[in-house]
Amino acid sequence: AEAKDTLRVLIVTDEGGDYYSNANIDTGNYLAKKLYDLGHKVVIIGGVNTTLKQLPTELNDRVAYAERKDAVKLVNVGLDESLSEALSSEAMVFDVIVDMSNWSNRTTQIIQLPPAKDIKHLVYVSSTLLYGPGHYGVCDEETPLKPAGEYAEQKAQGEIAVRESGLPFTILRTGYMISPKSPKGLENWFFLRHHHDKAICIPGHGEFMVGVTHASDLSEGIASAMIEKKALGQVFNLQSSDTMSFNGLAMHTARIMEKDFSQENIAHYDERQFAYVFEKVRHQFPIQPIGHLMAASDKARDLLKWSPRFNVSSALEDSFKYHFNEMSINDELPKLDTELDELILENPHKQVQVQWVKPVINFARPLGSADEKFGVSGNQWEWE
């Protein structure tokens, strides 16, 4: 999409130690570049340690990167600081606000900003995790929400606040983010273990399917939604057209790194056997093992003309090429935490022995229907 008029855009991200915060910061950086290239004026709010990193497309043009860095205004704000006070030195007049924050109280602050009442568009970046567990088919925007986990709950509350704000809004639900330059991206969880030639420990049977969204593709979707009048009041899924299983992610990331890796190098485990570990450390597997996470993006392709360039495979390859490999060369790899891995591998009796039979498929069941309606007759995988 090309801008017809120059818009004043406020992008709000936040900063924290988890995967979601880091992914949003880097996605905000991709969006800032996209909007800058389109001629818009951009202010981006990040955490206290946020910087506007050089993106893969800028690696061969340091002058262009320097110009963008000077033109895009970065405001560093701590999670406990007031957005209104942090923006007091700015003009405080915006046409569009893009909310990528992870906490519903931050969304409430955004809605209550003095200039918010005059904006043309509030774009809220949510998550397909809101569809929750129990889905064995593809979810669309009408699928009932069953958010599982604190992150999904916060996003659900954020969606409610946006809907009740009275502001012109669009909600975009993304898959798991692939963000080159994000050290805590889900792909780097696999890459780091392969780098150290470690086994990959996966909860359950490892055959739950998951879709992803590359940060570059999300920035394209947001830029399109901002200027599309038909997007007002609408919800869109933005996710890659394909999916990959947890086991497939382990295998494909090894293939990208040209590692000698097979299914024998994957250990499946029962999370319930290690509950005492989760009381001390955050569940380390980067994807919530709550079921399939497959979302249809047909609506976005139709109304927003959204056409993602990356599927799961190419997104992983892009991240490895432009980030993990670079970190490895520069000796900047994060420390590998193997506490849970070691416990799993030292206790084979607590591992899951996957014995494949065949999928039990109820063809009378509509794809994505709620479990409670169909009870135990729903589609499921049989495993031990």
Short mmCIF file of C-alpha atoms in Angstrom, two decimals:
data_model
loop_
_atom_site.label_atom_id
_atom_site.label_comp_id
_atom_site.label_asym_id
_atom_site.label_seq_id
_atom_site.Cartn_x
_atom_site.Cartn_y
_atom_site.Cartn_z
CA ALA A 1 0.00 0.00 0.00
CA GLU A 2 1.17 3.58 -0.71
CA ALA A 3 0.34 6.57 1.42
CA LYS A 4 -1.83 9.21 -0.25
CA ASP A 5 -1.34 11.67 2.64
CA THR A 6 1.31 11.99 5.28
CA LEU A 7 0.07 10.53 8.56
CA ARG A 8 1.38 11.14 12.06
CA VAL A 9 1.70 7.70 13.60
CA LEU A 10 2.39 6.66 17.19
CA ILE A 11 3.65 3.07 17.63
CA VAL A 12 3.52 1.73 21.19
CA THR A 13 5.62 -1.30 22.13
CA ASP A 14 6.92 -2.36 25.51
CA GLU A 15 9.99 -4.05 26.84
CA GLY A 16 10.44 -7.05 29.10
CA GLY A 17 12.38 -10.23 29.50
CA ASP A 18 10.01 -12.56 27.69
CA TYR A 19 9.56 -13.67 24.10
CA TYR A 20 6.42 -11.60 23.47
CA SER A 21 7.90 -8.25 24.52
CA ASN A 22 11.06 -8.71 22.47
CA ALA A 23 9.07 -9.78 19.42
CA ASN A 24 6.83 -6.70 19.66
CA ILE A 25 9.80 -4.34 19.95
CA ASP A 26 11.38 -5.71 16.80
CA THR A 27 8.07 -5.77 14.94
CA GLY A 28 7.62 -2.11 15.90
CA ASN A 29 11.01 -1.41 14.33
CA TYR A 30 9.96 -3.12 11.08
CA LEU A 31 6.74 -1.10 11.08
CA ALA A 32 8.60 2.15 11.76
CA LYS A 33 10.78 1.54 8.70
CA LYS A 34 7.78 0.64 6.53
CA LEU A 35 5.91 3.81 7.51
CA TYR A 36 9.03 5.97 7.16
CA ASP A 37 9.54 4.60 3.63
CA LEU A 38 5.93 5.51 2.83
CA GLY A 39 6.56 9.10 3.93
CA HIS A 40 4.72 9.07 7.25
CA LYS A 41 5.94 10.79 10.41
CA VAL A 42 6.60 8.21 13.13
CA VAL A 43 7.03 8.28 16.90
CA ILE A 44 7.74 4.91 18.50
CA ILE A 45 7.50 4.18 22.22
CA GLY A 46 9.79 1.44 23.47
CA GLY A 47 11.15 0.22 26.77
CA VAL A 48 14.03 1.82 28.61
CA ASN A 49 16.57 -0.30 26.69
CA THR A 50 14.93 -0.19 23.26
CA THR A 51 17.01 0.90 20.26
CA LEU A 52 16.12 1.15 16.59
CA LYS A 53 18.22 -1.69 15.22
CA GLN A 54 19.51 -1.94 11.69
CA LEU A 55 17.19 -4.27 9.79
CA PRO A 56 18.27 -6.90 7.23
CA THR A 57 17.14 -4.73 4.31
CA GLU A 58 19.40 -1.91 5.55
CA LEU A 59 22.60 -3.95 5.90
CA ASN A 60 24.00 -2.69 2.60
CA ASP A 61 22.87 0.90 3.05
CA ARG A 62 24.10 2.39 6.30
CA VAL A 63 23.30 5.90 5.08
CA ALA A 64 19.61 5.03 4.65
CA TYR A 65 19.59 3.42 8.12
CA ALA A 66 21.15 6.54 9.67
CA GLU A 67 18.57 8.76 7.95
CA ARG A 68 15.69 6.61 9.20
CA LYS A 69 17.11 6.52 12.72
CA ASP A 70 17.26 10.33 12.74
CA ALA A 71 13.78 10.75 11.27
CA VAL A 72 11.91 8.25 13.49
CA LYS A 73 11.49 9.62 17.01
CA LEU A 74 12.15 7.00 19.71
CA VAL A 75 10.76 7.63 23.19
CA ASN A 76 12.02 5.27 25.91
CA VAL A 77 9.42 4.57 28.59
CA GLY A 78 9.55 2.16 31.54
CA LEU A 79 6.57 -0.12 32.23
CA ASP A 80 5.75 1.88 35.38
CA GLU A 81 6.02 5.27 33.70
CA SER A 82 3.11 7.33 32.38
CA LEU A 83 2.76 7.51 28.60
CA SER A 84 1.23 10.97 28.85
CA GLU A 85 4.21 12.32 30.79
CA ALA A 86 6.69 10.59 28.47
CA LEU A 87 5.04 12.22 25.45
CA SER A 88 4.72 15.66 27.02
CA SER A 89 7.60 16.99 24.93
CA GLU A 90 6.03 15.73 21.69
CA ALA A 91 3.43 17.53 19.61
CA MET A 92 0.90 14.98 20.99
CA VAL A 93 -1.15 15.06 17.79
CA PHE A 94 -1.50 11.77 15.93
CA ASP A 95 -3.67 10.46 13.12
CA VAL A 96 -3.05 6.77 13.89
CA ILE A 97 -2.00 4.89 17.01
CA VAL A 98 -0.68 1.33 16.66
CA ASP A 99 -0.84 -0.52 19.99
CA MET A 100 1.60 -3.45 20.17
CA SER A 101 1.83 -3.48 23.96
CA ASN A 102 1.32 -6.71 25.90
CA TRP A 103 -0.47 -5.38 28.95
CA SER A 104 -4.10 -4.30 29.07
CA ASN A 105 -3.32 -1.47 31.50
CA ARG A 106 -0.96 -0.02 28.89
CA THR A 107 -3.76 -0.21 26.31
CA THR A 108 -6.02 1.65 28.74
CA GLN A 109 -3.35 4.36 29.06
CA ILE A 110 -3.20 4.66 25.28
CA ILE A 111 -6.97 5.05 24.98
CA GLN A 112 -6.91 7.75 27.66
CA LEU A 113 -4.14 9.81 26.04
CA PRO A 114 -5.42 13.35 25.32
CA PRO A 115 -4.83 13.10 21.55
CA ALA A 116 -6.52 9.70 21.30
CA LYS A 117 -10.00 11.22 21.09
CA ASP A 118 -9.09 12.87 17.79
CA ILE A 119 -7.33 9.98 16.04
CA LYS A 120 -8.58 8.52 12.78
CA HIS A 121 -7.60 4.94 13.58
CA LEU A 122 -6.48 2.79 16.50
CA VAL A 123 -4.82 -0.44 15.31
CA TYR A 124 -4.55 -3.04 18.07
CA VAL A 125 -2.12 -5.93 17.52
CA SER A 126 -3.52 -8.99 19.26
CA SER A 127 -2.78 -12.73 18.97
CA THR A 128 -4.26 -15.92 17.58
CA LEU A 129 -3.51 -17.40 21.03
CA LEU A 130 -6.91 -15.99 22.01
CA TYR A 131 -8.55 -18.91 20.21
CA GLY A 132 -7.10 -21.12 22.93
CA PRO A 133 -6.94 -24.89 23.31
CA GLY A 134 -9.04 -27.63 21.81
CA HIS A 135 -9.06 -26.66 18.14
CA TYR A 136 -8.35 -29.37 15.59
CA GLY A 137 -9.03 -27.31 12.51
CA VAL A 138 -8.42 -23.81 11.20
CA CYS A 139 -9.74 -20.88 13.24
CA ASP A 140 -11.25 -17.85 11.56
CA GLU A 141 -12.19 -14.49 13.08
CA GLU A 142 -15.60 -15.84 14.18
CA THR A 143 -14.15 -18.75 16.19
CA PRO A 144 -15.13 -18.42 19.89
CA LEU A 145 -12.28 -17.14 22.06
CA LYS A 146 -10.84 -19.27 24.88
CA PRO A 147 -7.64 -17.43 25.89
CA ALA A 148 -5.19 -19.62 27.81
CA GLY A 149 -2.30 -18.14 29.76
CA GLU A 150 -1.51 -14.67 31.07
CA TYR A 151 -0.38 -13.26 27.72
CA ALA A 152 -3.59 -14.32 25.95
CA GLU A 153 -5.70 -13.05 28.86
CA GLN A 154 -4.01 -9.65 28.66
CA LYS A 155 -4.61 -9.48 24.92
CA ALA A 156 -8.26 -10.47 25.40
CA GLN A 157 -8.73 -7.68 27.95
CA GLY A 158 -6.98 -5.31 25.57
CA GLU A 159 -9.41 -6.20 22.77
CA ILE A 160 -12.36 -5.51 25.08
CA ALA A 161 -10.91 -2.12 26.07
CA VAL A 162 -10.40 -1.19 22.41
CA ARG A 163 -13.94 -2.23 21.44
CA GLU A 164 -15.44 -0.24 24.33
CA SER A 165 -13.27 2.84 23.76
CA GLY A 166 -15.55 4.42 21.18
CA LEU A 167 -12.51 5.01 18.94
CA PRO A 168 -12.33 3.87 15.30
CA PHE A 169 -10.40 0.61 15.60
CA THR A 170 -9.05 -2.45 13.82
CA ILE A 171 -7.84 -5.59 15.61
CA LEU A 172 -5.10 -7.74 14.03
CA ARG A 173 -4.48 -11.21 15.48
CA THR A 174 -1.04 -12.55 14.62
CA GLY A 175 0.54 -15.97 14.84
CA TYR A 176 3.79 -16.57 16.71
CA MET A 177 6.18 -13.85 15.62
CA ILE A 178 9.38 -14.52 13.71
CA SER A 179 11.48 -11.39 14.22
CA PRO A 180 15.05 -11.37 12.96
CA LYS A 181 17.14 -9.34 15.44
CA SER A 182 15.03 -10.55 18.40
CA PRO A 183 17.36 -12.70 20.57
CA LYS A 184 14.45 -14.36 22.36
CA GLY A 185 12.44 -15.24 19.28
CA LEU A 186 10.98 -18.76 19.26
CA GLU A 187 13.23 -19.79 16.37
CA ASN A 188 16.36 -18.96 18.37
CA TRP A 189 15.26 -21.38 21.10
CA PHE A 190 15.78 -24.16 18.55
CA PHE A 191 18.82 -22.64 16.83
CA LEU A 192 20.68 -22.20 20.12
CA ARG A 193 20.23 -25.84 21.09
CA HIS A 194 21.32 -27.04 17.68
CA HIS A 195 24.36 -24.77 17.89
CA HIS A 196 25.44 -26.57 21.07
CA ASP A 197 24.45 -29.98 19.64
CA LYS A 198 21.85 -30.53 22.34
CA ALA A 199 18.75 -32.69 22.25
CA ILE A 200 15.44 -30.91 21.70
CA CYS A 201 12.91 -31.47 24.50
CA ILE A 202 9.30 -31.02 23.39
CA PRO A 203 6.19 -31.24 25.59
CA GLY A 204 3.62 -33.86 24.61
CA HIS A 205 3.73 -35.69 21.30
CA GLY A 206 5.11 -32.73 19.36
CA GLU A 207 2.58 -32.94 16.52
CA PHE A 208 0.53 -29.86 17.33
CA MET A 209 0.61 -27.57 14.30
CA VAL A 210 1.50 -23.89 14.64
CA GLY A 211 1.45 -20.93 12.27
CA VAL A 212 3.79 -17.95 12.41
CA THR A 213 3.91 -14.35 11.21
CA HIS A 214 7.12 -12.70 10.02
CA ALA A 215 7.63 -9.19 11.41
CA SER A 216 7.98 -7.80 7.89
CA ASP A 217 4.64 -9.29 6.82
CA LEU A 218 2.92 -7.94 9.93
CA SER A 219 4.22 -4.45 9.20
CA GLU A 220 2.72 -4.71 5.70
CA GLY A 221 -0.63 -5.76 7.19
CA ILE A 222 -0.66 -2.90 9.69
CA ALA A 223 0.27 -0.35 7.04
CA SER A 224 -2.60 -1.58 4.85
CA ALA A 225 -5.14 -1.60 7.72
CA MET A 226 -4.22 1.97 8.68
CA ILE A 227 -5.49 3.45 5.41
CA GLU A 228 -8.28 1.00 4.55
CA LYS A 229 -11.72 2.32 5.52
CA LYS A 230 -13.21 -1.16 5.21
CA ALA A 231 -10.91 -2.27 8.05
CA LEU A 232 -12.65 -0.05 10.62
CA GLY A 233 -14.42 -2.09 13.28
CA GLN A 234 -13.04 -5.33 11.86
CA VAL A 235 -10.88 -8.18 13.20
CA PHE A 236 -8.30 -9.86 10.95
CA ASN A 237 -6.03 -12.88 11.34
CA LEU A 238 -2.52 -12.32 10.01
CA GLN A 239 -0.70 -15.64 9.84
CA SER A 240 1.40 -17.58 7.35
CA SER A 241 -0.56 -19.70 4.90
CA ASP A 242 1.11 -22.89 6.12
CA THR A 243 1.86 -24.48 9.50
CA MET A 244 4.53 -26.71 11.00
CA SER A 245 4.49 -29.12 13.93
CA PHE A 246 6.69 -28.73 17.01
CA ASN A 247 8.67 -31.76 15.81
CA GLY A 248 8.87 -30.21 12.36
CA LEU A 249 10.31 -27.00 13.80
CA ALA A 250 13.02 -29.01 15.55
CA MET A 251 13.87 -30.89 12.35
CA HIS A 252 13.71 -27.93 9.98
CA THR A 253 15.82 -25.59 12.13
CA ALA A 254 18.47 -28.36 12.27
CA ARG A 255 18.30 -28.70 8.48
CA ILE A 256 18.81 -24.95 8.07
CA MET A 257 21.92 -25.16 10.24
CA GLU A 258 23.09 -28.28 8.36
CA LYS A 259 23.16 -30.30 11.56
CA ASP A 260 23.10 -34.08 11.75
CA PHE A 261 19.79 -34.40 13.57
CA SER A 262 17.04 -37.03 13.60
CA GLN A 263 13.89 -37.89 15.51
CA GLU A 264 16.06 -39.82 17.98
CA ASN A 265 17.44 -36.45 19.10
CA ILE A 266 13.97 -35.31 20.22
CA ALA A 267 12.80 -36.11 23.75
CA HIS A 268 9.08 -35.76 24.42
CA TYR A 269 7.99 -35.16 27.98
CA ASP A 270 4.90 -34.86 30.13
CA GLU A 271 4.74 -31.34 31.59
CA ARG A 272 2.86 -32.61 34.63
CA GLN A 273 5.94 -34.59 35.68
CA PHE A 274 7.97 -31.39 35.95
CA ALA A 275 5.47 -29.03 37.56
CA TYR A 276 7.86 -28.36 40.43
CA VAL A 277 10.41 -26.97 37.96
CA PHE A 278 7.88 -24.56 36.45
CA GLU A 279 7.37 -23.04 39.90
CA LYS A 280 10.99 -21.82 39.74
CA VAL A 281 11.51 -21.01 36.09
CA ARG A 282 9.28 -19.86 33.23
CA HIS A 283 8.10 -22.70 31.05
CA GLN A 284 11.01 -22.72 28.65
CA PHE A 285 9.46 -24.21 25.51
CA PRO A 286 8.70 -21.13 23.37
CA ILE A 287 5.24 -22.28 22.22
CA GLN A 288 2.27 -23.00 24.44
CA PRO A 289 1.44 -26.71 23.93
CA ILE A 290 -2.31 -26.18 24.14
CA GLY A 291 -3.29 -27.67 20.78
CA HIS A 292 -3.15 -26.70 17.14
CA LEU A 293 -2.76 -22.99 16.39
CA MET A 294 -3.90 -22.59 12.80
CA ALA A 295 -5.65 -19.40 11.73
CA ALA A 296 -7.13 -18.53 8.35
CA SER A 297 -6.11 -15.16 6.90
CA ASP A 298 -8.53 -15.14 3.95
CA LYS A 299 -10.32 -12.05 5.23
CA ALA A 300 -7.07 -10.04 5.40
CA ARG A 301 -6.05 -11.21 1.93
CA ASP A 302 -9.41 -10.11 0.56
CA LEU A 303 -10.08 -6.77 2.31
CA LEU A 304 -6.52 -5.63 3.07
CA LYS A 305 -4.94 -7.20 -0.03
CA TRP A 306 -2.44 -8.73 2.41
CA SER A 307 0.00 -11.07 0.69
CA PRO A 308 2.67 -12.40 3.09
CA ARG A 309 6.08 -13.03 1.55
CA PHE A 310 7.15 -15.57 4.18
CA ASN A 311 5.87 -19.03 4.98
CA VAL A 312 7.11 -20.92 8.05
CA SER A 313 10.16 -22.35 6.30
CA SER A 314 11.34 -19.13 4.64
CA ALA A 315 10.71 -17.11 7.84
CA LEU A 316 12.99 -19.47 9.80
CA GLU A 317 15.65 -19.30 7.10
CA ASP A 318 15.48 -15.49 7.02
CA SER A 319 15.89 -15.23 10.78
CA PHE A 320 18.86 -17.59 10.81
CA LYS A 321 20.60 -15.82 7.95
CA TYR A 322 20.21 -12.29 9.23
CA HIS A 323 20.34 -12.81 12.97
CA PHE A 324 21.43 -16.06 14.58
CA ASN A 325 24.31 -16.64 12.19
CA GLU A 326 25.41 -13.05 12.74
CA MET A 327 25.28 -13.45 16.54
CA SER A 328 27.31 -16.64 16.27
CA ILE A 329 30.00 -14.98 14.15
CA ASN A 330 30.20 -12.01 16.53
CA ASP A 331 30.21 -14.23 19.64
CA GLU A 332 26.99 -12.62 20.89
CA LEU A 333 24.88 -15.72 21.48
CA PRO A 334 22.76 -15.66 24.64
CA LYS A 335 23.50 -18.12 27.42
CA LEU A 336 21.79 -21.47 27.02
CA ASP A 337 19.62 -22.49 29.97
CA THR A 338 19.43 -26.29 30.04
CA GLU A 339 18.03 -26.84 33.55
CA LEU A 340 14.77 -28.39 32.41
CA ASP A 341 16.42 -30.17 29.46
CA GLU A 342 18.82 -31.96 31.79
CA LEU A 343 16.05 -33.01 34.17
CA ILE A 344 14.04 -34.46 31.30
CA LEU A 345 16.95 -36.34 29.78
CA GLU A 346 18.03 -37.70 33.19
CA ASN A 347 14.55 -39.08 33.86
CA PRO A 348 13.53 -41.19 30.86
CA HIS A 349 10.66 -42.72 32.87
CA LYS A 350 9.04 -39.25 32.87
CA GLN A 351 9.31 -38.88 29.13
CA VAL A 352 6.47 -39.52 26.73
CA GLN A 353 6.93 -42.57 24.54
CA VAL A 354 5.17 -41.60 21.34
CA GLN A 355 3.61 -44.56 19.57
CA TRP A 356 1.85 -43.48 16.41
CA VAL A 357 -1.25 -45.29 15.30
CA LYS A 358 -3.37 -43.12 13.05
CA PRO A 359 -5.33 -39.92 13.47
CA VAL A 360 -8.86 -40.36 14.85
CA ILE A 361 -10.85 -38.01 12.64
CA ASN A 362 -14.52 -37.22 13.07
CA PHE A 363 -15.48 -36.01 9.60
CA ALA A 364 -18.92 -34.94 10.86
CA ARG A 365 -17.29 -32.32 13.05
CA PRO A 366 -16.89 -28.81 11.56
CA LEU A 367 -13.30 -27.58 11.54
CA GLY A 368 -12.51 -25.39 14.52
CA SER A 369 -15.71 -26.22 16.43
CA ALA A 370 -15.68 -25.82 20.19
CA ASP A 371 -14.85 -28.97 22.15
CA GLU A 372 -17.70 -28.65 24.65
CA LYS A 373 -20.25 -28.98 21.85
CA PHE A 374 -18.86 -32.25 20.53
CA GLY A 375 -17.51 -33.74 23.75
CA VAL A 376 -15.21 -36.75 23.48
CA SER A 377 -16.26 -37.44 19.91
CA GLY A 378 -14.01 -34.65 18.65
CA ASN A 379 -10.92 -35.14 16.54
CA GLN A 380 -7.79 -36.06 18.42
CA TRP A 381 -4.41 -37.68 18.06
CA GLU A 382 -3.86 -40.99 19.80
CA TRP A 383 -0.52 -41.21 21.57
CA GLU A 384 0.96 -42.75 24.70
#
